């Protein structure tokens, strides 16, 4: 009887625990590296924050900042933050390559330093009027590329 009571109590505690969304978890590895032939992004996890480092042809300077997870379909990641001195909204979407398909960069390559590309990545800045003194050209509608989760 005591064992049954203890099992029932443990089960009740499990149901009473707050539900954790799959999107509350961090990336499956310490970093994501991706991009295309003319741009690159690195997403790193630092505690519970994701930080981006972005190199694009529209900016001489490397861009960076924190991102936060938002709801995305199962198996995908969507993060939001800001970019540039104007603090334009920035959305980063990462989705696995569908079985039987490949992700290719603009040179037609299906892999890079970290092996075959297993994810597609879209980085979409919200167009904004450039701030006085900004050192970048206007943002495009999006940057599209491929990438992988990595251990470094």
Coordinates of C-alpha atoms in Angstrom, one line a residue:
X1 CA 0.0 0.0 0.0
X2 CA 2.8 2.4 0.8
X3 CA 4.5 1.7 -2.5
X4 CA 1.2 2.4 -4.3
X5 CA 0.8 5.7 -2.4
X6 CA 4.4 6.8 -3.1
X7 CA 3.9 6.0 -6.8
X8 CA 0.6 8.0 -6.9
X9 CA 2.3 10.9 -5.1
X10 CA 5.2 10.9 -7.5
X11 CA 2.8 10.8 -10.5
X12 CA 0.8 13.7 -9.1
X13 CA 4.0 15.7 -8.5
X14 CA 5.0 15.0 -12.1
X15 CA 1.7 16.3 -13.4
X16 CA 1.8 19.3 -11.2
X17 CA 5.3 20.4 -12.4
X18 CA 5.2 23.2 -14.8
X19 CA 5.3 22.1 -18.4
X20 CA 8.4 23.0 -20.3
X21 CA 8.1 23.8 -24.0
X22 CA 10.5 22.2 -26.4
X23 CA 11.4 25.7 -27.5
X24 CA 12.6 26.5 -23.9
X25 CA 15.6 24.3 -24.4
X26 CA 18.8 25.5 -25.9
X27 CA 20.3 24.4 -29.2
X28 CA 21.4 20.7 -29.4
X29 CA 25.1 21.8 -29.3
X30 CA 27.1 24.8 -28.2
X31 CA 27.0 26.6 -31.5
X32 CA 25.3 26.9 -35.0
X33 CA 27.4 28.0 -37.9
X34 CA 25.8 28.9 -41.3
X35 CA 25.5 31.3 -44.1
X36 CA 26.2 31.4 -47.8
X37 CA 29.0 32.4 -50.1
X38 CA 28.8 36.1 -49.2
X39 CA 27.6 36.1 -45.5
X40 CA 28.0 34.0 -42.4
X41 CA 26.4 33.7 -39.0
X42 CA 27.5 32.0 -35.8
X43 CA 25.0 31.5 -33.0
X44 CA 26.5 30.6 -29.6
X45 CA 24.8 29.6 -26.4
X46 CA 25.9 31.4 -23.2
X47 CA 24.0 30.2 -20.2
X48 CA 20.3 30.7 -21.3
X49 CA 21.1 33.3 -23.9
X50 CA 21.8 32.9 -27.6
X51 CA 24.3 35.4 -29.1
X52 CA 24.7 36.0 -32.8
X53 CA 27.8 37.1 -34.7
X54 CA 26.9 38.1 -38.3
X55 CA 29.1 39.1 -41.2
X56 CA 27.3 40.5 -44.2
X57 CA 28.4 42.4 -47.3
X58 CA 26.2 45.4 -46.3
X59 CA 28.3 46.1 -43.3
X60 CA 32.1 46.5 -42.9
X61 CA 31.7 45.8 -39.2
X62 CA 30.8 42.4 -37.7
X63 CA 27.4 42.6 -36.2
X64 CA 26.4 40.9 -32.9
X65 CA 23.9 40.8 -30.1
X66 CA 21.6 38.6 -28.0
X67 CA 18.6 36.7 -29.3
X68 CA 15.7 35.1 -27.6
X69 CA 13.8 32.0 -28.5
X70 CA 10.2 32.3 -29.7
X71 CA 7.7 29.7 -30.6
X72 CA 8.6 27.7 -33.7
X73 CA 7.4 24.4 -35.3
X74 CA 8.7 21.2 -33.7
X75 CA 12.4 20.6 -34.7
X76 CA 12.9 24.2 -35.8
X77 CA 14.3 27.2 -34.1
X78 CA 13.2 30.8 -34.3
X79 CA 15.1 33.6 -32.5
X80 CA 14.5 37.3 -32.4
X81 CA 16.7 40.3 -31.5
X82 CA 17.9 43.6 -33.1
X83 CA 20.5 44.6 -35.6
X84 CA 22.5 47.7 -36.3
X85 CA 22.5 51.1 -34.6
X86 CA 18.9 51.6 -35.6
X87 CA 18.0 48.5 -33.6
X88 CA 16.0 47.0 -36.4
X89 CA 14.1 43.8 -35.6
X90 CA 16.0 40.7 -36.6
X91 CA 14.6 37.2 -37.0
X92 CA 16.7 34.1 -37.4
X93 CA 15.0 30.8 -38.5
X94 CA 16.7 27.5 -38.6
X95 CA 15.0 24.4 -40.0
X96 CA 16.3 20.9 -40.7
X97 CA 16.8 19.8 -44.3
X98 CA 14.0 17.4 -45.2
X99 CA 15.0 13.8 -45.7
X100 CA 16.1 13.2 -49.3
X101 CA 16.7 16.9 -50.0
X102 CA 19.9 19.0 -49.7
X103 CA 20.7 22.5 -48.8
X104 CA 23.0 24.2 -51.3
X105 CA 24.9 27.4 -51.1
X106 CA 25.2 29.8 -54.0
X107 CA 28.2 27.9 -55.3
X108 CA 26.2 24.7 -55.4
X109 CA 28.1 23.2 -52.4
X110 CA 26.0 20.9 -50.1
X111 CA 28.5 20.9 -47.2
X112 CA 31.4 22.8 -45.7
X113 CA 34.0 22.6 -42.9
X114 CA 31.5 20.8 -40.6
X115 CA 30.2 18.2 -43.1
X116 CA 27.1 18.1 -45.1
X117 CA 24.6 20.9 -44.4
X118 CA 21.9 19.5 -42.2
X119 CA 19.9 22.8 -41.7
X120 CA 18.7 25.8 -43.7
X121 CA 19.0 29.2 -42.1
X122 CA 17.2 32.4 -42.9
X123 CA 18.2 35.7 -41.3
X124 CA 15.6 38.4 -41.9
X125 CA 16.1 42.0 -40.7
X126 CA 13.2 44.4 -40.7
X127 CA 13.9 47.2 -43.1
X128 CA 14.4 50.5 -41.3
X129 CA 15.5 54.0 -42.1
X130 CA 19.3 54.2 -41.6
X131 CA 20.3 56.1 -38.6
X132 CA 22.7 59.1 -39.0
X133 CA 26.2 57.8 -38.7
X134 CA 25.4 54.2 -39.4
X135 CA 28.2 52.4 -41.2
X136 CA 26.1 49.9 -43.3
X137 CA 24.2 49.8 -46.5
X138 CA 20.5 49.1 -46.4
X139 CA 19.6 45.6 -45.2
X140 CA 18.2 43.2 -47.8
X141 CA 14.8 41.5 -47.2
X142 CA 16.7 38.4 -46.0
X143 CA 19.9 36.4 -46.1
X144 CA 19.4 32.7 -47.0
X145 CA 21.9 29.9 -46.4
X146 CA 22.8 26.5 -44.9
X147 CA 24.6 25.4 -41.8
X148 CA 25.2 22.9 -39.0
X149 CA 25.2 22.7 -35.3
X150 CA 28.8 22.4 -34.1
X151 CA 30.7 21.7 -31.0
X152 CA 32.9 24.9 -31.1

